[in-house]
Amino acid sequence: MNKAAFIKNIQKSQIIIISAVITISSVVLSSCRSAEHYKSKGETTEIRIKVDGIRSKNGKLMLAMYHDENNFTKNLRPAAAVQRMIFGKSTDVVFKGAFSPGEFSIAVFHDEDGDGTMKTSSGGIPLEGFGFSGNPPLSRGKPGWKETKFTVESGSHSETIQMIYID
Amino acid sequence: MNKKIVFGLMIPAAVFLLNCKSAKTQDKDSNTYAFNPENRGELILKIHGMNRAKGNFMILVIPENKSGKTKFPYQKTAVAALIIPAQKKITEVIIPDLPYGRYAVAAIHDTIRNQKLDFIMGFDPSVGGVLIPILPNWPIEGYGFSNKKFGIKSVLKPGTPNFKKTSFEFSENQHTEEIHISYFWRRWGIPYIGSIIAVLSLI
């Protein structure tokens, strides 16, 4: 193969790369303007949750809201989640956002020792406080999606959850 | 295999492991906060973010420590930690039942929803602080702090500002605080890498 032709080919490819890089960077720069001038549009839904009957002020309250049945049963990918300190017998949690209308479900637990996980006995009985939206009866183990779901379409919605302690 | 190469690889590995250990020992933190839990109000955060709704925002609200030394973006000392889906342009976050005091807020725009801030080298620099001069370990996702601090000292060293600079006084029934997310990687990172590739290709 001729050496001079090879070098020429390389230079052509280099010019293409450089031009591509410059165009990409310019597109990116134009797409991200300063965010200060933006004003939000569109409907937002506000879900206000009141957690009642908290035993002590130790540790933190962990709350997760799910928008999907599959994720709720697997405890994966909550639509919104909060981990917060407790200052009284009841606390409020507010989720405000452009949630698509549909069914939601909430699971709470009170992490009293602060290790980040739910303490259970060897038989699987929870030793830390917990609660679900809709406050379902706990006759058959962990309640499912149908017992805990509530529907939110638009505007504001409020929900109260009673904490349960088994000791 | 060459001995020099083996030893050259072992030194950064040892540094990495040592840094990991020091990060773990920080867990022994006494929970002494400066706020008074009797008077409580509602904190509203307005997060100015991306032009489109993508991913989640992860927010930490951290109170002042009594000793005056507060570890700033650290989840165990947080009063509230939230994950909330990002909205177009402005996302509003409401945190009720918060005692009056001094707070700082750190926010991450988690666009891939893997629940952490992603870095270009693949790991968090606070765990293993290894810097390569040409390609520093930049965050790819957007992040921001309260008090309009972006945490960018220079183009080569994006970091976190300290608690004193970012904190604000919270002593009202309803207090609104604005947080601007900076997309450092989109604004500076991609053009920087692009220019380096261009220069290398010219050589």
Short mmCIF file of C-alpha atoms in Angstrom, two decimals, chain A residues 10 14-15 17-18 21-22 24-26 28-29 31-46 48-49 57 60-62 77-99 114-115, chain B residues 33 35 37 40 42 48-51 56 63 75-85 87-99 103 112-113 115 148 150 180-181 183 185-188 190-191 193-195 197-198 200-203:
data_model
loop_
_atom_site.label_atom_id
_atom_site.label_comp_id
_atom_site.label_asym_id
_atom_site.label_seq_id
_atom_site.Cartn_x
_atom_site.Cartn_y
_atom_site.Cartn_z
CA ILE A 10 -5.92 9.26 8.27
CA GLN A 14 -9.27 13.10 11.80
CA ILE A 15 -11.01 16.08 10.24
CA ILE A 17 -13.74 13.40 14.11
CA ILE A 18 -12.86 17.01 14.99
CA VAL A 21 -16.77 16.74 18.28
CA ILE A 22 -17.25 20.47 17.70
CA ILE A 24 -21.74 17.75 19.42
CA SER A 25 -20.28 20.15 21.98
CA SER A 26 -22.02 23.14 20.40
CA VAL A 28 -24.90 20.40 24.08
CA LEU A 29 -23.95 23.97 25.01
CA SER A 31 -29.31 22.87 24.91
CA CYS A 32 -28.35 23.76 28.50
CA ARG A 33 -29.19 27.38 29.12
CA SER A 34 -29.27 28.82 32.60
CA ALA A 35 -32.20 27.37 34.48
CA GLU A 36 -33.13 30.54 36.35
CA HIS A 37 -35.60 31.86 33.79
CA TYR A 38 -37.74 28.76 33.63
CA LYS A 39 -41.22 28.66 35.10
CA SER A 40 -42.98 25.41 35.77
CA LYS A 41 -46.13 24.51 33.84
CA GLY A 42 -48.46 21.57 34.01
CA GLU A 43 -50.54 20.07 36.76
CA THR A 44 -49.00 18.85 39.96
CA THR A 45 -50.52 16.49 42.46
CA GLU A 46 -49.90 16.84 46.17
CA ARG A 48 -50.03 14.54 52.06
CA ILE A 49 -49.42 11.58 54.33
CA LYS A 57 -38.30 9.58 68.93
CA LYS A 60 -35.69 7.43 61.74
CA LEU A 61 -38.93 6.91 59.87
CA MET A 62 -38.58 5.28 56.46
CA ARG A 77 -37.90 1.39 42.65
CA PRO A 78 -40.28 3.50 44.73
CA ALA A 79 -41.90 6.45 42.97
CA ALA A 80 -40.91 8.62 45.94
CA ALA A 81 -39.23 7.92 49.26
CA VAL A 82 -38.43 9.72 52.51
CA GLN A 83 -36.17 8.99 55.43
CA ARG A 84 -36.65 11.46 58.24
CA MET A 85 -36.20 12.14 61.94
CA ILE A 86 -39.15 12.09 64.33
CA PHE A 87 -40.03 14.94 66.67
CA GLY A 88 -43.44 13.88 67.98
CA LYS A 89 -46.11 11.20 68.06
CA SER A 90 -47.09 11.95 64.47
CA THR A 91 -45.26 13.37 61.45
CA ASP A 92 -46.36 14.65 58.08
CA VAL A 93 -44.78 13.72 54.77
CA VAL A 94 -45.61 15.56 51.55
CA PHE A 95 -44.93 14.41 48.00
CA LYS A 96 -45.53 17.04 45.36
CA GLY A 97 -44.89 16.35 41.72
CA ALA A 98 -46.20 15.56 38.27
CA PHE A 99 -47.25 12.01 39.11
CA GLY A 114 -30.87 3.26 63.07
CA ASP A 115 -29.20 0.45 61.15
CA TYR B 33 -27.71 18.75 66.87
CA PHE B 35 -31.70 22.83 66.73
CA PRO B 37 -37.19 20.49 68.43
CA ARG B 40 -41.31 23.56 64.05
CA GLU B 42 -42.45 23.92 56.96
CA HIS B 48 -34.22 24.57 39.40
CA GLY B 49 -33.18 21.73 37.18
CA MET B 50 -33.23 20.42 33.65
CA ASN B 51 -35.60 21.46 30.87
CA ASN B 56 -35.16 11.51 40.29
CA PRO B 63 -28.67 20.34 60.44
CA GLN B 75 -26.69 10.78 55.02
CA LYS B 76 -26.53 9.51 58.61
CA THR B 77 -26.69 13.01 60.11
CA ALA B 78 -29.54 14.19 57.88
CA VAL B 79 -32.86 15.36 59.30
CA ALA B 80 -34.61 14.34 56.09
CA ALA B 81 -33.51 12.45 53.00
CA LEU B 82 -35.86 12.37 50.03
CA ILE B 83 -36.16 10.76 46.62
CA ILE B 84 -38.63 12.61 44.42
CA PRO B 85 -39.26 12.38 40.65
CA GLN B 87 -40.25 17.70 37.04
CA LYS B 88 -39.83 20.04 34.11
CA LYS B 89 -37.71 23.07 35.09
CA ILE B 90 -38.80 23.57 38.72
CA THR B 91 -39.47 20.80 41.22
CA GLU B 92 -41.08 21.74 44.52
CA VAL B 93 -40.28 19.74 47.63
CA ILE B 94 -42.11 20.28 50.91
CA ILE B 95 -40.66 19.13 54.23
CA PRO B 96 -43.12 19.68 57.10
CA ASP B 97 -42.40 19.29 60.83
CA LEU B 98 -38.86 20.66 60.72
CA PRO B 99 -37.45 22.32 63.89
CA TYR B 103 -29.57 23.89 57.77
CA ILE B 112 -30.38 6.94 35.58
CA ARG B 113 -32.17 6.15 38.87
CA GLN B 115 -29.57 6.07 43.60
CA LYS B 148 -26.59 29.33 45.40
CA PHE B 150 -22.34 25.22 43.05
CA HIS B 180 -29.86 25.65 41.43
CA ILE B 181 -28.58 22.39 39.98
CA TYR B 183 -24.87 20.30 35.10
CA TRP B 185 -20.48 17.63 32.83
CA ARG B 186 -22.78 18.98 30.11
CA ARG B 187 -21.43 22.51 30.31
CA TRP B 188 -17.67 21.97 30.75
CA ILE B 190 -17.93 17.33 27.12
CA PRO B 191 -16.31 20.38 25.39
CA ILE B 193 -12.88 16.13 26.39
CA GLY B 194 -13.77 17.11 22.84
CA SER B 195 -11.00 19.68 22.68
CA ILE B 197 -9.45 14.65 21.41
CA ALA B 198 -9.13 17.35 18.76
CA LEU B 200 -4.53 14.70 20.19
CA SER B 201 -5.80 13.98 16.72
CA LEU B 202 -3.87 16.98 15.33
CA ILE B 203 -0.64 15.64 16.86
#
